[in-house]
């Protein structure tokens, strides 16, 4: 069994709970789960969501079923989601500007302690962070990180990661999957501690929509030695994630994780504009993406690629969450602590460890399969030895 705890039961977290349950019941095929047909030794049916943590007053104390049906008006929601409870989280003050938040009236220290008790009660193997994007700094030094968490000046995701590390040290191995841009897996202090304490950290920021496609298109141009002049990529969406990103500081966090793709793939920098551009409510969760790439080809010909698409934002990420829960479990079973580049390079916009390259996803996919082949071989070996 893979026990999963979701941090942030928003659109992505809720879509994951609904879709996973429907796949497990045989109601829908696992389309959108990249490794659905790959044998990891951990099945989709092994995943069990043990709870969610949130700070939205409309969600805390209710169940995943209520959030999916009443708040998001989703259809085909299995009744069994009534068993998934939403527990109160930490750091509500960071999102007070976006929605009414739940307040337990505690000190910061008490907030940390309470969430840690929730971890201990639910005993997750994998914790998946899909909370609202927050700006946060990169931690290289453990003492500084520890101090900022204690003072409440680290980003909420970094505080959750700190509690996950404490849990790994004191209770049991755990995988922490950071799907938001805040530097968690890209903080060397966090990854080093994970290696020492028995945790694995995947991150940062799920690469679902236009970014992986841009990376693959740039690889296509590079392989043909076409010289790229400029890249423009617009993203306009109507979900709360886009609303949150209308805040300049939050958007900066996102922009950083999206832009690194250009130099990493091409090997040289190019004038580019790649960032979430706007919030337009009627678009809902199905964002509008437009892309323009201008490049020079043989004998001075200047050509252009123009892409227009509508992408359902949350289902794209939710499909990845299914894989990452299984991969997290595989990693802790094999004691592969720290972080795993082959996993991050395929699923993340800013693949850890810090300073790692963004690979075209076509290349990253094959590296991931190779990693899985070796990991499952090792697993068989471990099983043989212990038999
Ligand atoms: N395709 C995608 O949807 C995609 C891709 C990459 C990254 N992301 C990132 O994933 C995250 C989730 O996306 P979403 O569309 O579900 O957003 P959302 O706004 O619908 O959900 C975020 C949830 O986090 C909760 N939250 C906020 N602060 C919290 C805290 N401190 N503790 C616990 N819960 C908290 C909110 O109440 C909300 O329920 C965003 O940060 C987004 O940038 C999404």
JSON list of C-alpha atoms in Angstrom, two decimals, residues 111-228:
[
{"chain": "A", "resi": 111, "resn": "UNK", "atom": "CA", "xyz": [0.82, 25.34, 14.27]},
{"chain": "A", "resi": 112, "resn": "UNK", "atom": "CA", "xyz": [3.99, 23.38, 13.50]},
{"chain": "A", "resi": 113, "resn": "UNK", "atom": "CA", "xyz": [3.37, 20.99, 16.38]},
{"chain": "A", "resi": 114, "resn": "UNK", "atom": "CA", "xyz": [-0.25, 20.38, 15.35]},
{"chain": "A", "resi": 115, "resn": "UNK", "atom": "CA", "xyz": [0.62, 19.61, 11.72]},
{"chain": "A", "resi": 116, "resn": "UNK", "atom": "CA", "xyz": [3.40, 17.29, 12.87]},
{"chain": "A", "resi": 117, "resn": "UNK", "atom": "CA", "xyz": [0.84, 15.42, 15.01]},
{"chain": "A", "resi": 118, "resn": "UNK", "atom": "CA", "xyz": [-1.35, 15.09, 11.89]},
{"chain": "A", "resi": 119, "resn": "UNK", "atom": "CA", "xyz": [1.60, 13.54, 10.03]},
{"chain": "A", "resi": 120, "resn": "UNK", "atom": "CA", "xyz": [2.11, 11.11, 12.91]},
{"chain": "A", "resi": 121, "resn": "UNK", "atom": "CA", "xyz": [-1.56, 10.21, 13.01]},
{"chain": "A", "resi": 122, "resn": "UNK", "atom": "CA", "xyz": [-1.90, 9.62, 9.25]},
{"chain": "A", "resi": 123, "resn": "UNK", "atom": "CA", "xyz": [1.53, 7.98, 8.79]},
{"chain": "A", "resi": 124, "resn": "UNK", "atom": "CA", "xyz": [1.96, 8.79, 5.07]},
{"chain": "A", "resi": 125, "resn": "UNK", "atom": "CA", "xyz": [4.57, 7.16, 2.83]},
{"chain": "A", "resi": 126, "resn": "UNK", "atom": "CA", "xyz": [4.25, 10.01, 0.36]},
{"chain": "A", "resi": 127, "resn": "UNK", "atom": "CA", "xyz": [3.34, 13.66, 0.97]},
{"chain": "A", "resi": 128, "resn": "UNK", "atom": "CA", "xyz": [2.37, 15.60, -2.16]},
{"chain": "A", "resi": 129, "resn": "UNK", "atom": "CA", "xyz": [2.53, 19.40, -2.06]},
{"chain": "A", "resi": 130, "resn": "UNK", "atom": "CA", "xyz": [0.02, 21.13, -4.33]},
{"chain": "A", "resi": 131, "resn": "UNK", "atom": "CA", "xyz": [-0.55, 24.20, -2.19]},
{"chain": "A", "resi": 132, "resn": "UNK", "atom": "CA", "xyz": [-0.77, 27.75, -3.54]},
{"chain": "A", "resi": 133, "resn": "UNK", "atom": "CA", "xyz": [2.51, 29.03, -5.00]},
{"chain": "A", "resi": 134, "resn": "UNK", "atom": "CA", "xyz": [4.58, 31.04, -2.53]},
{"chain": "A", "resi": 135, "resn": "UNK", "atom": "CA", "xyz": [7.85, 32.83, -2.97]},
{"chain": "A", "resi": 136, "resn": "UNK", "atom": "CA", "xyz": [10.65, 31.27, -0.97]},
{"chain": "A", "resi": 137, "resn": "UNK", "atom": "CA", "xyz": [14.42, 31.40, -0.87]},
{"chain": "A", "resi": 138, "resn": "UNK", "atom": "CA", "xyz": [16.86, 28.64, -1.69]},
{"chain": "A", "resi": 139, "resn": "UNK", "atom": "CA", "xyz": [18.37, 27.17, 1.46]},
{"chain": "A", "resi": 140, "resn": "UNK", "atom": "CA", "xyz": [21.94, 26.01, 1.31]},
{"chain": "A", "resi": 141, "resn": "UNK", "atom": "CA", "xyz": [22.61, 26.18, 5.01]},
{"chain": "A", "resi": 142, "resn": "UNK", "atom": "CA", "xyz": [20.68, 23.92, 7.39]},
{"chain": "A", "resi": 143, "resn": "UNK", "atom": "CA", "xyz": [21.01, 26.23, 10.41]},
{"chain": "A", "resi": 144, "resn": "UNK", "atom": "CA", "xyz": [19.49, 29.15, 8.49]},
{"chain": "A", "resi": 145, "resn": "UNK", "atom": "CA", "xyz": [16.67, 26.95, 7.23]},
{"chain": "A", "resi": 146, "resn": "UNK", "atom": "CA", "xyz": [15.91, 25.61, 10.69]},
{"chain": "A", "resi": 147, "resn": "UNK", "atom": "CA", "xyz": [15.91, 29.11, 12.14]},
{"chain": "A", "resi": 148, "resn": "UNK", "atom": "CA", "xyz": [13.59, 30.49, 9.43]},
{"chain": "A", "resi": 149, "resn": "UNK", "atom": "CA", "xyz": [11.15, 27.60, 9.92]},
{"chain": "A", "resi": 150, "resn": "UNK", "atom": "CA", "xyz": [11.16, 28.16, 13.68]},
{"chain": "A", "resi": 151, "resn": "UNK", "atom": "CA", "xyz": [10.57, 31.91, 13.20]},
{"chain": "A", "resi": 152, "resn": "UNK", "atom": "CA", "xyz": [7.86, 31.37, 10.58]},
{"chain": "A", "resi": 153, "resn": "UNK", "atom": "CA", "xyz": [9.73, 33.22, 7.82]},
{"chain": "A", "resi": 154, "resn": "UNK", "atom": "CA", "xyz": [10.30, 30.23, 5.52]},
{"chain": "A", "resi": 155, "resn": "UNK", "atom": "CA", "xyz": [7.57, 29.60, 2.90]},
{"chain": "A", "resi": 156, "resn": "UNK", "atom": "CA", "xyz": [4.79, 27.26, 4.12]},
{"chain": "A", "resi": 157, "resn": "UNK", "atom": "CA", "xyz": [5.94, 24.50, 1.76]},
{"chain": "A", "resi": 158, "resn": "UNK", "atom": "CA", "xyz": [9.41, 24.71, 3.21]},
{"chain": "A", "resi": 159, "resn": "UNK", "atom": "CA", "xyz": [7.92, 24.40, 6.71]},
{"chain": "A", "resi": 160, "resn": "UNK", "atom": "CA", "xyz": [5.92, 21.34, 5.62]},
{"chain": "A", "resi": 161, "resn": "UNK", "atom": "CA", "xyz": [9.09, 19.85, 4.14]},
{"chain": "A", "resi": 162, "resn": "UNK", "atom": "CA", "xyz": [10.87, 20.50, 7.44]},
{"chain": "A", "resi": 163, "resn": "UNK", "atom": "CA", "xyz": [8.18, 18.55, 9.28]},
{"chain": "A", "resi": 164, "resn": "UNK", "atom": "CA", "xyz": [8.45, 15.74, 6.73]},
{"chain": "A", "resi": 165, "resn": "UNK", "atom": "CA", "xyz": [12.20, 15.56, 7.42]},
{"chain": "A", "resi": 166, "resn": "UNK", "atom": "CA", "xyz": [11.54, 15.47, 11.16]},
{"chain": "A", "resi": 167, "resn": "UNK", "atom": "CA", "xyz": [9.03, 12.70, 10.54]},
{"chain": "A", "resi": 168, "resn": "UNK", "atom": "CA", "xyz": [11.60, 10.71, 8.54]},
{"chain": "A", "resi": 169, "resn": "UNK", "atom": "CA", "xyz": [14.16, 11.11, 11.31]},
{"chain": "A", "resi": 170, "resn": "UNK", "atom": "CA", "xyz": [11.85, 10.27, 14.20]},
{"chain": "A", "resi": 171, "resn": "UNK", "atom": "CA", "xyz": [9.19, 8.00, 12.74]},
{"chain": "A", "resi": 172, "resn": "UNK", "atom": "CA", "xyz": [9.51, 6.42, 9.28]},
{"chain": "A", "resi": 173, "resn": "UNK", "atom": "CA", "xyz": [10.94, 7.03, 5.79]},
{"chain": "A", "resi": 174, "resn": "UNK", "atom": "CA", "xyz": [8.87, 9.39, 3.69]},
{"chain": "A", "resi": 175, "resn": "UNK", "atom": "CA", "xyz": [8.78, 10.84, 0.17]},
{"chain": "A", "resi": 176, "resn": "UNK", "atom": "CA", "xyz": [7.97, 14.53, -0.24]},
{"chain": "A", "resi": 177, "resn": "UNK", "atom": "CA", "xyz": [6.82, 15.56, -3.71]},
{"chain": "A", "resi": 178, "resn": "UNK", "atom": "CA", "xyz": [6.89, 19.31, -4.31]},
{"chain": "A", "resi": 179, "resn": "UNK", "atom": "CA", "xyz": [4.83, 20.23, -7.34]},
{"chain": "A", "resi": 180, "resn": "UNK", "atom": "CA", "xyz": [4.93, 23.99, -6.78]},
{"chain": "A", "resi": 181, "resn": "UNK", "atom": "CA", "xyz": [7.73, 26.44, -7.70]},
{"chain": "A", "resi": 182, "resn": "UNK", "atom": "CA", "xyz": [8.91, 27.19, -4.14]},
{"chain": "A", "resi": 183, "resn": "UNK", "atom": "CA", "xyz": [12.49, 25.84, -3.87]},
{"chain": "A", "resi": 184, "resn": "UNK", "atom": "CA", "xyz": [12.23, 22.69, -1.78]},
{"chain": "A", "resi": 185, "resn": "UNK", "atom": "CA", "xyz": [14.05, 20.03, -3.82]},
{"chain": "A", "resi": 186, "resn": "UNK", "atom": "CA", "xyz": [16.25, 22.86, -5.16]},
{"chain": "A", "resi": 187, "resn": "UNK", "atom": "CA", "xyz": [17.33, 23.72, -1.63]},
{"chain": "A", "resi": 188, "resn": "UNK", "atom": "CA", "xyz": [20.52, 21.75, -0.96]},
{"chain": "A", "resi": 189, "resn": "UNK", "atom": "CA", "xyz": [20.00, 22.02, 2.82]},
{"chain": "A", "resi": 190, "resn": "UNK", "atom": "CA", "xyz": [16.70, 20.13, 2.46]},
{"chain": "A", "resi": 191, "resn": "UNK", "atom": "CA", "xyz": [18.01, 17.44, 0.10]},
{"chain": "A", "resi": 192, "resn": "UNK", "atom": "CA", "xyz": [21.14, 16.83, 2.19]},
{"chain": "A", "resi": 193, "resn": "UNK", "atom": "CA", "xyz": [19.02, 16.42, 5.31]},
{"chain": "A", "resi": 194, "resn": "UNK", "atom": "CA", "xyz": [16.71, 14.06, 3.42]},
{"chain": "A", "resi": 195, "resn": "UNK", "atom": "CA", "xyz": [19.71, 11.88, 2.59]},
{"chain": "A", "resi": 196, "resn": "UNK", "atom": "CA", "xyz": [20.72, 11.78, 6.25]},
{"chain": "A", "resi": 197, "resn": "UNK", "atom": "CA", "xyz": [17.25, 11.35, 7.76]},
{"chain": "A", "resi": 198, "resn": "UNK", "atom": "CA", "xyz": [15.76, 8.79, 5.35]},
{"chain": "A", "resi": 199, "resn": "UNK", "atom": "CA", "xyz": [13.56, 10.84, 3.05]},
{"chain": "A", "resi": 200, "resn": "UNK", "atom": "CA", "xyz": [13.38, 11.46, -0.68]},
{"chain": "A", "resi": 201, "resn": "UNK", "atom": "CA", "xyz": [12.37, 14.83, -2.11]},
{"chain": "A", "resi": 202, "resn": "UNK", "atom": "CA", "xyz": [11.06, 15.20, -5.67]},
{"chain": "A", "resi": 203, "resn": "UNK", "atom": "CA", "xyz": [10.68, 18.68, -7.23]},
{"chain": "A", "resi": 204, "resn": "UNK", "atom": "CA", "xyz": [10.26, 21.45, -8.02]},
{"chain": "A", "resi": 205, "resn": "UNK", "atom": "CA", "xyz": [7.13, 22.54, -9.91]},
{"chain": "A", "resi": 206, "resn": "UNK", "atom": "CA", "xyz": [5.24, 20.07, -12.06]},
{"chain": "A", "resi": 207, "resn": "UNK", "atom": "CA", "xyz": [5.92, 20.49, -15.80]},
{"chain": "A", "resi": 208, "resn": "UNK", "atom": "CA", "xyz": [2.56, 19.80, -17.38]},
{"chain": "A", "resi": 209, "resn": "UNK", "atom": "CA", "xyz": [1.40, 22.26, -19.98]},
{"chain": "A", "resi": 210, "resn": "UNK", "atom": "CA", "xyz": [3.42, 24.32, -22.41]},
{"chain": "A", "resi": 211, "resn": "UNK", "atom": "CA", "xyz": [6.84, 23.97, -20.75]},
{"chain": "A", "resi": 212, "resn": "UNK", "atom": "CA", "xyz": [7.53, 20.34, -21.68]},
{"chain": "A", "resi": 213, "resn": "UNK", "atom": "CA", "xyz": [6.25, 20.99, -25.19]},
{"chain": "A", "resi": 214, "resn": "UNK", "atom": "CA", "xyz": [8.52, 24.03, -25.52]},
{"chain": "A", "resi": 215, "resn": "UNK", "atom": "CA", "xyz": [11.47, 21.93, -24.34]},
{"chain": "A", "resi": 216, "resn": "UNK", "atom": "CA", "xyz": [10.75, 19.27, -26.96]},
{"chain": "A", "resi": 217, "resn": "UNK", "atom": "CA", "xyz": [10.27, 21.84, -29.75]},
{"chain": "A", "resi": 218, "resn": "UNK", "atom": "CA", "xyz": [13.56, 23.50, -28.82]},
{"chain": "A", "resi": 219, "resn": "UNK", "atom": "CA", "xyz": [15.30, 20.12, -28.91]},
{"chain": "A", "resi": 220, "resn": "UNK", "atom": "CA", "xyz": [13.82, 19.53, -32.36]},
{"chain": "A", "resi": 221, "resn": "UNK", "atom": "CA", "xyz": [15.29, 22.83, -33.57]},
{"chain": "A", "resi": 222, "resn": "UNK", "atom": "CA", "xyz": [18.63, 22.24, -31.87]},
{"chain": "A", "resi": 223, "resn": "UNK", "atom": "CA", "xyz": [19.04, 18.78, -33.42]},
{"chain": "A", "resi": 224, "resn": "UNK", "atom": "CA", "xyz": [18.58, 20.36, -36.85]},
{"chain": "A", "resi": 225, "resn": "UNK", "atom": "CA", "xyz": [20.99, 23.19, -36.04]},
{"chain": "A", "resi": 226, "resn": "UNK", "atom": "CA", "xyz": [18.41, 25.88, -36.50]},
{"chain": "A", "resi": 227, "resn": "UNK", "atom": "CA", "xyz": [19.26, 29.07, -34.68]},
{"chain": "A", "resi": 228, "resn": "UNK", "atom": "CA", "xyz": [16.50, 30.27, -32.37]}
]
